[in-house]
mmCIF file of C-alpha atoms in Angstrom:
data_model
loop_
_atom_site.group_PDB
_atom_site.id
_atom_site.type_symbol
_atom_site.label_atom_id
_atom_site.label_comp_id
_atom_site.label_asym_id
_atom_site.label_seq_id
_atom_site.Cartn_x
_atom_site.Cartn_y
_atom_site.Cartn_z
ATOM 1 C CA UNK S 1185 36.905 42.476 91.014
ATOM 2 C CA UNK S 1186 37.403 39.236 89.022
ATOM 3 C CA UNK S 1187 36.192 37.035 91.878
ATOM 4 C CA UNK S 1188 33.139 39.209 92.310
ATOM 5 C CA UNK S 1189 32.138 39.008 88.640
ATOM 6 C CA UNK S 1190 32.694 35.219 88.582
ATOM 7 C CA UNK S 1191 30.377 34.819 91.559
ATOM 8 C CA UNK S 1192 27.820 37.125 89.933
ATOM 9 C CA UNK S 1193 28.027 35.071 86.718
ATOM 10 C CA UNK S 1194 27.337 31.810 88.578
ATOM 11 C CA UNK S 1195 24.314 33.333 90.289
ATOM 12 C CA UNK S 1196 23.105 34.559 86.912
ATOM 13 C CA UNK S 1197 23.330 31.039 85.470
ATOM 14 C CA UNK S 1198 21.254 29.724 88.365
ATOM 15 C CA UNK S 1199 18.624 32.395 87.735
ATOM 16 C CA UNK S 1200 18.541 31.645 84.000
ATOM 17 C CA UNK S 1201 18.078 27.948 84.709
ATOM 18 C CA UNK S 1202 14.771 28.666 86.445
ATOM 19 C CA UNK S 1203 13.617 30.480 83.313
ATOM 20 C CA UNK S 1204 14.925 28.112 80.624
ATOM 21 C CA UNK S 1205 14.121 24.729 82.195
ATOM 22 C CA UNK S 1206 10.345 25.252 81.782
ATOM 23 C CA UNK S 1207 10.942 26.038 78.099
ATOM 24 C CA UNK S 1208 12.850 22.777 77.601
ATOM 25 C CA UNK S 1209 10.164 20.853 79.460
ATOM 26 C CA UNK S 1210 7.555 22.449 77.217
ATOM 27 C CA UNK S 1211 9.319 21.044 74.160
ATOM 28 C CA UNK S 1212 9.271 17.550 75.651
ATOM 29 C CA UNK S 1213 5.570 17.874 76.490
ATOM 30 C CA UNK S 1214 4.904 18.951 72.914
ATOM 31 C CA UNK S 1215 6.662 15.833 71.607
ATOM 32 C CA UNK S 1216 4.549 13.631 73.891
ATOM 33 C CA UNK S 1217 1.402 15.360 72.715
ATOM 34 C CA UNK S 1218 2.319 14.860 69.041
ATOM 35 C CA UNK S 1219 2.964 11.131 69.571
ATOM 36 C CA UNK S 1220 -0.372 10.661 71.335
ATOM 37 C CA UNK S 1221 -2.194 12.398 68.475
ATOM 38 C CA UNK S 1222 -0.476 10.071 65.972
ATOM 39 C CA UNK S 1223 -1.519 6.973 67.942
ATOM 40 C CA UNK S 1224 -5.131 8.158 68.069
ATOM 41 C CA UNK S 1225 -5.105 8.743 64.291
ATOM 42 C CA UNK S 1226 -3.716 5.233 63.687
ATOM 43 C CA UNK S 1227 -6.405 3.764 65.973
ATOM 44 C CA UNK S 1228 -9.164 5.571 64.105
ATOM 45 C CA UNK S 1229 -7.753 4.426 60.777
ATOM 46 C CA UNK S 1230 -7.611 0.799 61.982
ATOM 47 C CA UNK S 1231 -11.211 0.922 63.230
ATOM 48 C CA UNK S 1232 -12.337 2.366 59.875
ATOM 49 C CA UNK S 1233 -10.515 -0.414 58.009
ATOM 50 C CA UNK S 1234 -12.210 -3.106 60.152
ATOM 51 C CA UNK S 1235 -15.611 -1.481 59.555
ATOM 52 C CA UNK S 1236 -15.023 -1.568 55.783
ATOM 53 C CA UNK S 1237 -14.109 -5.276 55.917
ATOM 54 C CA UNK S 1238 -17.275 -6.038 57.916
ATOM 55 C CA UNK S 1239 -19.366 -4.152 55.402
ATOM 56 C CA UNK S 1240 -17.790 -6.212 52.590
ATOM 57 C CA UNK S 1241 -18.671 -9.425 54.419
ATOM 58 C CA UNK S 1242 -15.074 -10.341 55.102
ATOM 59 C CA UNK S 1243 -15.511 -10.044 58.894
ATOM 60 C CA UNK S 1244 -18.484 -10.953 60.986
ATOM 61 C CA UNK S 1245 -19.581 -8.954 64.044
ATOM 62 C CA UNK S 1246 -17.558 -11.038 66.470
ATOM 63 C CA UNK S 1247 -14.341 -10.677 64.459
ATOM 64 C CA UNK S 1248 -14.979 -6.934 64.075
ATOM 65 C CA UNK S 1249 -15.371 -6.591 67.854
ATOM 66 C CA UNK S 1250 -12.173 -8.489 68.576
ATOM 67 C CA UNK S 1251 -10.166 -6.398 66.079
ATOM 68 C CA UNK S 1252 -11.494 -3.102 67.522
ATOM 69 C CA UNK S 1253 -10.682 -4.238 71.092
ATOM 70 C CA UNK S 1254 -7.138 -5.175 70.059
ATOM 71 C CA UNK S 1255 -6.595 -1.762 68.416
ATOM 72 C CA UNK S 1256 -7.864 -0.072 71.591
ATOM 73 C CA UNK S 1257 -5.418 -2.060 73.749
ATOM 74 C CA UNK S 1258 -2.525 -1.048 71.485
ATOM 75 C CA UNK S 1259 -3.577 2.649 71.742
ATOM 76 C CA UNK S 1260 -3.771 2.404 75.532
ATOM 77 C CA UNK S 1261 -0.352 0.758 75.738
ATOM 78 C CA UNK S 1262 1.239 3.478 73.585
ATOM 79 C CA UNK S 1263 -0.225 6.365 75.626
ATOM 80 C CA UNK S 1264 0.409 5.021 79.154
ATOM 81 C CA UNK S 1265 3.913 6.678 79.399
ATOM 82 C CA UNK S 1266 2.717 10.079 78.220
ATOM 83 C CA UNK S 1267 2.606 12.965 80.774
ATOM 84 C CA UNK S 1268 -0.786 14.584 81.424
ATOM 85 C CA UNK S 1269 -1.408 17.804 79.534
ATOM 86 C CA UNK S 1270 -0.656 20.953 81.486
ATOM 87 C CA UNK S 1271 -3.213 23.720 81.385
ATOM 88 C CA UNK S 1272 -1.063 26.767 82.344
ATOM 89 C CA UNK S 1273 1.555 27.758 79.768
ATOM 90 C CA UNK S 1274 3.605 30.883 79.449
ATOM 91 C CA UNK S 1275 4.625 30.087 75.949
ATOM 92 C CA UNK S 1276 8.168 30.241 74.555
ATOM 93 C CA UNK S 1277 8.622 33.980 73.873
ATOM 94 C CA UNK S 1278 8.028 35.192 77.441
ATOM 95 C CA UNK S 1279 10.662 33.010 79.220
ATOM 96 C CA UNK S 1280 13.207 33.711 76.493
ATOM 97 C CA UNK S 1281 12.532 37.452 76.751
ATOM 98 C CA UNK S 1282 12.878 37.264 80.539
ATOM 99 C CA UNK S 1283 16.161 35.372 80.166
ATOM 100 C CA UNK S 1284 17.550 38.322 78.231
ATOM 101 C CA UNK S 1285 16.042 41.129 80.329
ATOM 102 C CA UNK S 1286 16.824 39.743 83.795
ATOM 103 C CA UNK S 1287 20.655 39.922 83.477
ATOM 104 C CA UNK S 1288 20.481 43.299 81.739
ATOM 105 C CA UNK S 1289 18.220 44.763 84.430
ATOM 106 C CA UNK S 1290 20.340 43.230 87.195
ATOM 107 C CA UNK S 1291 23.524 44.743 85.732
ATOM 108 C CA UNK S 1292 21.900 48.149 85.324
ATOM 109 C CA UNK S 1293 20.534 48.202 88.863
ATOM 110 C CA UNK S 1294 23.881 47.129 90.292
ATOM 111 C CA UNK S 1295 25.810 49.803 88.404
ATOM 112 C CA UNK S 1296 23.322 52.416 89.652
ATOM 113 C CA UNK S 1297 22.765 51.324 93.261
ATOM 114 C CA UNK S 1298 25.650 48.930 93.830
ATOM 115 C CA UNK S 1299 28.947 49.452 95.642
ATOM 116 C CA UNK S 1300 31.521 48.433 93.058
ATOM 117 C CA UNK S 1301 33.884 51.194 94.219
ATOM 118 C CA UNK S 1302 33.763 49.937 97.809
ATOM 119 C CA UNK S 1303 34.384 46.370 96.646
ATOM 120 C CA UNK S 1304 37.392 47.507 94.633
ATOM 121 C CA UNK S 1305 38.722 49.538 97.573
ATOM 122 C CA UNK S 1306 38.349 46.547 99.892
ATOM 123 C CA UNK S 1307 40.384 44.423 97.507
ATOM 124 C CA UNK S 1308 43.051 47.131 97.216
ATOM 125 C CA UNK S 1309 43.387 47.533 100.997
ATOM 126 C CA UNK S 1310 43.702 43.755 101.353
ATOM 127 C CA UNK S 1311 47.152 44.102 99.788
ATOM 128 C CA UNK S 1312 49.967 45.910 101.566
ATOM 129 C CA UNK S 1313 50.929 49.205 99.861
ATOM 130 C CA UNK S 1314 54.367 49.296 98.288
ATOM 131 C CA UNK S 1315 55.004 52.970 99.104
ATOM 132 C CA UNK S 1316 53.670 55.939 101.040
ATOM 133 C CA UNK S 1317 52.460 57.465 97.768
ATOM 134 C CA UNK S 1318 50.407 54.361 97.019
ATOM 135 C CA UNK S 1319 48.874 54.432 100.499
ATOM 136 C CA UNK S 1320 47.966 58.100 100.044
ATOM 137 C CA UNK S 1321 46.297 57.373 96.693
ATOM 138 C CA UNK S 1322 44.242 54.611 98.295
ATOM 139 C CA UNK S 1323 43.158 56.905 101.110
ATOM 140 C CA UNK S 1324 42.186 59.598 98.607
ATOM 141 C CA UNK S 1325 40.019 57.068 96.764
ATOM 142 C CA UNK S 1326 38.471 55.958 100.056
ATOM 143 C CA UNK S 1327 37.607 59.548 100.995
ATOM 144 C CA UNK S 1328 36.205 60.136 97.518
ATOM 145 C CA UNK S 1329 33.969 57.072 97.880
ATOM 146 C CA UNK S 1330 32.993 57.909 101.492
ATOM 147 C CA UNK S 1331 33.309 61.687 101.940
ATOM 148 C CA UNK S 1332 31.549 61.586 105.333
ATOM 149 C CA UNK S 1333 33.963 59.125 106.918
ATOM 150 C CA UNK S 1334 35.803 60.965 109.683
ATOM 151 C CA UNK S 1335 38.173 58.027 110.075
ATOM 152 C CA UNK S 1336 39.136 58.133 106.395
ATOM 153 C CA UNK S 1337 39.693 61.900 106.554
ATOM 154 C CA UNK S 1338 41.822 61.537 109.688
ATOM 155 C CA UNK S 1339 44.146 58.949 108.154
ATOM 156 C CA UNK S 1340 44.394 60.934 104.907
ATOM 157 C CA UNK S 1341 45.422 64.009 106.884
ATOM 158 C CA UNK S 1342 48.081 61.996 108.707
ATOM 159 C CA UNK S 1343 49.339 60.674 105.377
ATOM 160 C CA UNK S 1344 49.609 64.213 103.990
ATOM 161 C CA UNK S 1345 51.600 65.263 107.059
ATOM 162 C CA UNK S 1346 53.953 62.294 106.571
ATOM 163 C CA UNK S 1347 54.499 63.482 102.992
ATOM 164 C CA UNK S 1348 55.180 67.044 104.183
ATOM 165 C CA UNK S 1349 51.973 68.412 102.676
ATOM 166 C CA UNK S 1350 50.660 70.383 105.675
ATOM 167 C CA UNK S 1351 48.427 72.714 103.643
ATOM 168 C CA UNK S 1352 46.514 69.745 102.214
ATOM 169 C CA UNK S 1353 46.445 68.127 105.662
ATOM 170 C CA UNK S 1354 44.955 71.273 107.222
ATOM 171 C CA UNK S 1355 42.065 71.230 104.726
ATOM 172 C CA UNK S 1356 41.407 67.537 105.374
ATOM 173 C CA UNK S 1357 41.466 67.911 109.163
ATOM 174 C CA UNK S 1358 39.080 70.856 108.879
ATOM 175 C CA UNK S 1359 36.693 68.584 106.965
ATOM 176 C CA UNK S 1360 37.131 65.869 109.599
ATOM 177 C CA UNK S 1361 36.172 68.345 112.331
ATOM 178 C CA UNK S 1362 33.082 69.352 110.354
ATOM 179 C CA UNK S 1363 32.072 65.681 110.073
ATOM 180 C CA UNK S 1364 32.988 64.316 113.514
ATOM 181 C CA UNK S 1365 32.655 67.439 115.652
ATOM 182 C CA UNK S 1366 35.300 69.404 117.519
ATOM 183 C CA UNK S 1367 37.100 66.466 119.082
ATOM 184 C CA UNK S 1368 40.325 67.434 120.932
ATOM 185 C CA UNK S 1369 42.516 65.040 118.944
ATOM 186 C CA UNK S 1370 41.225 66.381 115.611
ATOM 187 C CA UNK S 1371 41.680 69.981 116.760
ATOM 188 C CA UNK S 1372 45.272 69.219 117.764
ATOM 189 C CA UNK S 1373 46.041 67.641 114.394
ATOM 190 C CA UNK S 1374 44.397 70.566 112.596
ATOM 191 C CA UNK S 1375 46.438 73.092 114.630
ATOM 192 C CA UNK S 1376 49.663 71.217 113.869
ATOM 193 C CA UNK S 1377 48.936 71.200 110.135
ATOM 194 C CA UNK S 1378 48.117 74.933 110.178
ATOM 195 C CA UNK S 1379 51.355 75.690 112.047
ATOM 196 C CA UNK S 1380 53.574 73.874 109.551
ATOM 197 C CA UNK S 1381 51.600 75.150 106.556
ATOM 198 C CA UNK S 1382 52.280 78.679 107.885
ATOM 199 C CA UNK S 1383 56.050 78.048 107.797
ATOM 200 C CA UNK S 1384 56.174 77.436 111.565
ATOM 201 C CA UNK S 1385 54.683 80.845 112.317
ATOM 202 C CA UNK S 1386 52.349 80.933 115.283
ATOM 203 C CA UNK S 1387 49.075 82.738 114.593
ATOM 204 C CA UNK S 1388 45.682 83.350 116.160
ATOM 205 C CA UNK S 1389 44.082 80.328 114.503
ATOM 206 C CA UNK S 1390 46.752 77.955 115.815
ATOM 207 C CA UNK S 1391 46.408 79.428 119.282
ATOM 208 C CA UNK S 1392 42.605 79.164 119.192
ATOM 209 C CA UNK S 1393 42.678 75.530 118.065
ATOM 210 C CA UNK S 1394 45.202 74.430 120.705
ATOM 211 C CA UNK S 1395 43.350 76.378 123.404
ATOM 212 C CA UNK S 1396 40.079 74.686 122.466
ATOM 213 C CA UNK S 1397 41.694 71.245 122.334
ATOM 214 C CA UNK S 1398 43.378 71.613 125.728
ATOM 215 C CA UNK S 1399 40.243 73.065 127.265
ATOM 216 C CA UNK S 1400 38.365 69.884 126.299
ATOM 217 C CA UNK S 1401 41.312 67.614 127.157
ATOM 218 C CA UNK S 1402 44.168 69.111 129.170
ATOM 219 C CA UNK S 1403 46.401 66.179 128.164
ATOM 220 C CA UNK S 1404 45.808 66.284 124.403
ATOM 221 C CA UNK S 1405 49.232 65.119 123.210
ATOM 222 C CA UNK S 1406 49.423 66.767 119.768
ATOM 223 C CA UNK S 1407 48.604 70.207 121.157
ATOM 224 C CA UNK S 1408 51.148 69.854 123.997
ATOM 225 C CA UNK S 1409 53.847 68.740 121.572
ATOM 226 C CA UNK S 1410 53.023 71.535 119.145
ATOM 227 C CA UNK S 1411 53.100 74.219 121.836
ATOM 228 C CA UNK S 1412 56.502 72.907 122.923
ATOM 229 C CA UNK S 1413 57.836 73.038 119.363
ATOM 230 C CA UNK S 1414 56.531 76.562 118.826
ATOM 231 C CA UNK S 1415 58.036 77.735 122.128
ATOM 232 C CA UNK S 1416 61.399 76.160 121.284
ATOM 233 C CA UNK S 1417 61.442 77.679 117.775
ATOM 234 C CA UNK S 1418 60.742 81.128 119.261
ATOM 235 C CA UNK S 1419 63.521 80.568 121.837
ATOM 236 C CA UNK S 1420 61.139 80.406 124.808
ATOM 237 C CA UNK S 1421 62.945 77.375 126.181
ATOM 238 C CA UNK S 1422 61.337 77.249 129.616
ATOM 239 C CA UNK S 1423 57.882 77.161 128.049
ATOM 240 C CA UNK S 1424 59.042 74.374 125.740
ATOM 241 C CA UNK S 1425 60.310 72.378 128.711
ATOM 242 C CA UNK S 1426 57.025 72.858 130.571
ATOM 243 C CA UNK S 1427 54.873 71.709 127.652
ATOM 244 C CA UNK S 1428 57.099 68.735 126.846
ATOM 245 C CA UNK S 1429 57.225 67.602 130.471
ATOM 246 C CA UNK S 1430 53.416 67.569 130.499
ATOM 247 C CA UNK S 1431 53.493 65.523 127.304
ATOM 248 C CA UNK S 1432 56.121 63.146 128.678
ATOM 249 C CA UNK S 1433 53.839 62.117 131.534
ATOM 250 C CA UNK S 1434 51.195 61.041 129.005
ATOM 251 C CA UNK S 1435 53.449 58.666 127.076
ATOM 252 C CA UNK S 1436 53.692 55.040 128.260
ATOM 253 C CA UNK S 1437 57.013 53.538 129.277
ATOM 254 C CA UNK S 1438 58.815 52.109 126.289
ATOM 255 C CA UNK S 1439 57.195 54.496 123.815
ATOM 256 C CA UNK S 1440 59.648 55.329 121.033
ATOM 257 C CA UNK S 1441 58.724 59.021 121.243
ATOM 258 C CA UNK S 1442 59.948 59.367 124.813
ATOM 259 C CA UNK S 1443 63.630 59.353 123.825
ATOM 260 C CA UNK S 1444 63.193 62.080 121.214
ATOM 261 C CA UNK S 1445 61.059 64.147 123.571
ATOM 262 C CA UNK S 1446 63.600 63.848 126.384
ATOM 263 C CA UNK S 1447 66.295 64.901 123.934
ATOM 264 C CA UNK S 1448 64.328 68.071 123.161
ATOM 265 C CA UNK S 1449 63.925 68.819 126.871
ATOM 266 C CA UNK S 1450 67.673 68.336 127.424
ATOM 267 C CA UNK S 1451 68.571 70.686 124.563
ATOM 268 C CA UNK S 1452 66.206 73.356 125.881
ATOM 269 C CA UNK S 1453 67.715 72.955 129.381
ATOM 270 C CA UNK S 1454 71.257 73.330 127.995
ATOM 271 C CA UNK S 1455 70.318 76.543 126.225
ATOM 272 C CA UNK S 1456 68.821 77.932 129.420
ATOM 273 C CA UNK S 1457 71.989 77.088 131.369
ATOM 274 C CA UNK S 1458 74.029 78.827 128.701
ATOM 275 C CA UNK S 1459 72.001 81.968 129.241
ATOM 276 C CA UNK S 1460 70.222 81.700 125.911
ATOM 277 C CA UNK S 1461 66.549 82.150 125.259
ATOM 278 C CA UNK S 1462 63.970 84.838 125.804
ATOM 279 C CA UNK S 1463 61.815 85.688 128.751
ATOM 280 C CA UNK S 1464 58.695 86.849 126.964
ATOM 281 C CA UNK S 1465 54.919 86.725 127.346
ATOM 282 C CA UNK S 1466 53.222 83.438 126.689
ATOM 283 C CA UNK S 1467 52.261 82.559 123.154
ATOM 284 C CA UNK S 1468 48.707 83.577 123.892
ATOM 285 C CA UNK S 1469 49.911 87.095 124.709
ATOM 286 C CA UNK S 1470 51.989 87.259 121.530
ATOM 287 C CA UNK S 1471 48.951 86.467 119.432
ATOM 288 C CA UNK S 1472 46.573 88.663 121.377
ATOM 289 C CA UNK S 1473 43.834 89.901 119.062
ATOM 290 C CA UNK S 1474 43.270 93.655 118.784
ATOM 291 C CA UNK S 1475 40.629 95.085 116.442
ATOM 292 C CA UNK S 1476 40.122 98.770 115.744
ATOM 293 C CA UNK S 1477 36.713 99.894 114.460
ATOM 294 C CA UNK S 1478 35.129 103.271 113.697
ATOM 295 C CA UNK S 1479 31.357 103.396 114.267
ATOM 296 C CA UNK S 1480 29.015 106.080 112.932
ATOM 297 C CA UNK S 1481 25.282 106.602 112.609
ATOM 298 C CA UNK S 1482 23.534 106.793 109.224
ATOM 299 C CA UNK S 1483 22.207 110.283 108.476
ATOM 300 C CA UNK S 1484 18.676 108.927 107.932
ATOM 301 C CA UNK S 1485 18.534 107.717 111.556
ATOM 302 C CA UNK S 1486 19.668 110.858 113.380
ATOM 303 C CA UNK S 1487 16.089 111.992 113.994
ATOM 304 C CA UNK S 1488 14.971 108.512 115.108
ATOM 305 C CA UNK S 1489 17.339 108.033 118.058
ATOM 306 C CA UNK S 1490 18.049 109.866 121.290
ATOM 307 C CA UNK S 1491 21.414 111.170 122.415
ATOM 308 C CA UNK S 1492 21.405 109.024 125.554
ATOM 309 C CA UNK S 1493 20.484 105.774 123.766
ATOM 310 C CA UNK S 1494 23.028 103.037 124.509
ATOM 311 C CA UNK S 1495 25.332 101.800 121.752
ATOM 312 C CA UNK S 1496 26.983 98.374 122.117
ATOM 313 C CA UNK S 1497 30.032 97.768 119.932
ATOM 314 C CA UNK S 1498 31.187 94.167 120.028
ATOM 315 C CA UNK S 1499 32.826 91.272 118.195
ATOM 316 C CA UNK S 1500 31.314 87.797 118.084
ATOM 317 C CA UNK S 1501 32.445 84.515 116.555
ATOM 318 C CA UNK S 1502 31.405 84.028 112.932
ATOM 319 C CA UNK S 1503 30.673 80.384 113.664
ATOM 320 C CA UNK S 1504 30.295 79.548 117.307
ATOM 321 C CA UNK S 1505 28.599 80.906 120.410
ATOM 322 C CA UNK S 1506 26.395 83.972 119.765
ATOM 323 C CA UNK S 1507 27.497 85.895 122.864
ATOM 324 C CA UNK S 1508 29.977 88.785 122.384
ATOM 325 C CA UNK S 1509 33.655 87.955 122.764
ATOM 326 C CA UNK S 1510 34.696 91.546 123.405
ATOM 327 C CA UNK S 1511 32.485 94.604 123.828
ATOM 328 C CA UNK S 1512 32.470 98.350 124.483
ATOM 329 C CA UNK S 1513 29.510 100.492 125.628
ATOM 330 C CA UNK S 1514 28.993 104.109 124.520
ATOM 331 C CA UNK S 1515 26.045 106.412 123.752
ATOM 332 C CA UNK S 1516 24.611 107.866 120.554
ATOM 333 C CA UNK S 1517 25.924 111.275 121.570
ATOM 334 C CA UNK S 1518 29.488 109.947 121.276
ATOM 335 C CA UNK S 1519 29.062 108.849 117.652
ATOM 336 C CA UNK S 1520 31.045 108.777 115.464
ATOM 337 C CA UNK S 1521 33.633 107.057 117.604
ATOM 338 C CA UNK S 1522 36.667 104.842 117.136
ATOM 339 C CA UNK S 1523 37.154 102.024 119.648
ATOM 340 C CA UNK S 1524 39.563 99.147 120.131
ATOM 341 C CA UNK S 1525 38.389 95.633 120.988
ATOM 342 C CA UNK S 1526 40.887 93.158 122.448
ATOM 343 C CA UNK S 1527 41.161 90.211 124.820
ATOM 344 C CA UNK S 1528 41.124 92.652 127.732
ATOM 345 C CA UNK S 1529 37.502 93.432 126.784
ATOM 346 C CA UNK S 1530 36.487 89.769 126.983
ATOM 347 C CA UNK S 1531 33.049 89.115 128.486
ATOM 348 C CA UNK S 1532 34.249 85.752 129.846
ATOM 349 C CA UNK S 1533 37.854 84.740 130.709
ATOM 350 C CA UNK S 1534 37.685 81.548 128.655
ATOM 351 C CA UNK S 1535 35.973 83.163 125.633
ATOM 352 C CA UNK S 1536 38.541 85.589 124.279
ATOM 353 C CA UNK S 1537 38.704 87.304 120.925
ATOM 354 C CA UNK S 1538 41.955 85.505 120.085
ATOM 355 C CA UNK S 1539 40.312 82.127 120.752
ATOM 356 C CA UNK S 1540 38.429 82.301 117.461
ATOM 357 C CA UNK S 1541 40.086 82.611 114.054
ATOM 358 C CA UNK S 1542 37.177 84.498 112.448
ATOM 359 C CA UNK S 1543 34.831 87.068 113.994
ATOM 360 C CA UNK S 1544 32.154 89.599 113.028
ATOM 361 C CA UNK S 1545 31.922 93.197 114.220
ATOM 362 C CA UNK S 1546 28.497 94.505 115.276
ATOM 363 C CA UNK S 1547 27.183 97.852 116.555
ATOM 364 C CA UNK S 1548 23.696 97.958 118.104
ATOM 365 C CA UNK S 1549 21.585 100.807 119.469
ATOM 366 C CA UNK S 1550 19.385 99.752 122.386
ATOM 367 C CA UNK S 1551 17.151 102.297 124.102
ATOM 368 C CA UNK S 1552 16.524 99.782 126.906
ATOM 369 C CA UNK S 1553 20.236 99.125 127.344
ATOM 370 C CA UNK S 1554 20.001 95.460 126.299
ATOM 371 C CA UNK S 1555 23.094 94.222 124.385
ATOM 372 C CA UNK S 1556 21.174 91.359 122.744
ATOM 373 C CA UNK S 1557 18.173 93.362 121.491
ATOM 374 C CA UNK S 1558 17.720 96.876 120.187
ATOM 375 C CA UNK S 1559 16.193 99.144 117.576
ATOM 376 C CA UNK S 1560 19.010 99.734 115.060
ATOM 377 C CA UNK S 1561 22.084 97.753 114.052
ATOM 378 C CA UNK S 1562 25.142 97.745 111.812
ATOM 379 C CA UNK S 1563 27.080 94.585 110.899
ATOM 380 C CA UNK S 1564 30.433 93.965 109.270
ATOM 381 C CA UNK S 1565 31.577 91.072 107.108
ATOM 382 C CA UNK S 1566 33.436 88.177 108.792
ATOM 383 C CA UNK S 1567 37.153 88.875 109.221
ATOM 384 C CA UNK S 1568 40.178 87.248 110.840
ATOM 385 C CA UNK S 1569 40.597 88.029 114.517
ATOM 386 C CA UNK S 1570 44.251 88.822 113.758
ATOM 387 C CA UNK S 1571 43.265 91.701 111.434
ATOM 388 C CA UNK S 1572 45.245 94.879 112.132
ATOM 389 C CA UNK S 1573 43.648 97.251 109.613
ATOM 390 C CA UNK S 1574 41.038 99.652 110.991
ATOM 391 C CA UNK S 1575 37.416 98.644 110.273
ATOM 392 C CA UNK S 1576 34.311 100.749 109.655
ATOM 393 C CA UNK S 1577 30.703 100.169 110.761
ATOM 394 C CA UNK S 1578 27.607 102.194 109.924
ATOM 395 C CA UNK S 1579 24.433 101.715 111.979
ATOM 396 C CA UNK S 1580 21.774 101.887 109.270
ATOM 397 C CA UNK S 1581 19.367 98.924 109.557
ATOM 398 C CA UNK S 1582 16.457 97.923 111.815
ATOM 399 C CA UNK S 1583 17.451 95.351 114.429
ATOM 400 C CA UNK S 1584 15.306 92.300 113.663
#
């Protein structure tokens, strides 16, 4: 910041010069004016002296005229170098007051609207960090100064992962997704951070994030690598080999990661040859969501509905597409009823219950049989799609 303040000080001196130079020139003009007034007074005194001598008979009219003309020439000679009087004057107090207020106002406005933090960060990043901890601190300051920078959030998340702080990295990548949108690379990094923060335990959120990333980009490298790691850790070696082979084709020749990746594939192959490993459902099947919910009708509504009115019981994403992810259809006559919603009840093959980490349960009565519009409704609070505890819904409110 020293260079910045030196430059600001030089600019301030230039600005002050425009204010103070007129004051100094005013002093010089005042001196010229005082000298001219003195010369005029001396001229008038000389003329008065000559007039007195003429009255006393010492000088005749011709001598008086010559003396007055000589005094006039001397006055003219003394005032020839004087500058003409200037009509517009600001006076001394105003420029001096401005000279004090201008730097104070400039400093105040800069501290309020300026970017001193960004200038300091730029100077810090101009120097190479001495350690990973120092780099992380710089990135934290950068994110604090620019909280909406997806690039800054991304690099901070990577730094946290390098420092084995996956929980912090998961929060940062979630913020990056909120800022930049659901980009496949960010989703893959987020899923990886969640996986390691969860002590390498695969869950519905990790599955949903990797599914979404690979749906947008089938070759998203972080998701492929993560799925391979998770499969290997759970002793599903063939799955690990499949994921890592897909990843291997994405890496350029000479990439340092290729050797480590090939080593992982070789180890998985050796374990398969030795008869080790499990033949189990895919990870998506292991994390298959299954929600149990009991639905009943409020007593106040029993006289306002018909026994054959349709009841739609469904789960939808808390934040995402509004269409149901899984649904069951019953009638009012069957209430109260307990149903189970799972991926097998999915309305669309690529929009499963397990694809979203958080969902909301809804029960709607529709006399016309329309799942999106009805007369009465009951809603539950958002909950994790991996929830195993039984839930309860009461249809008790108008559907608006």
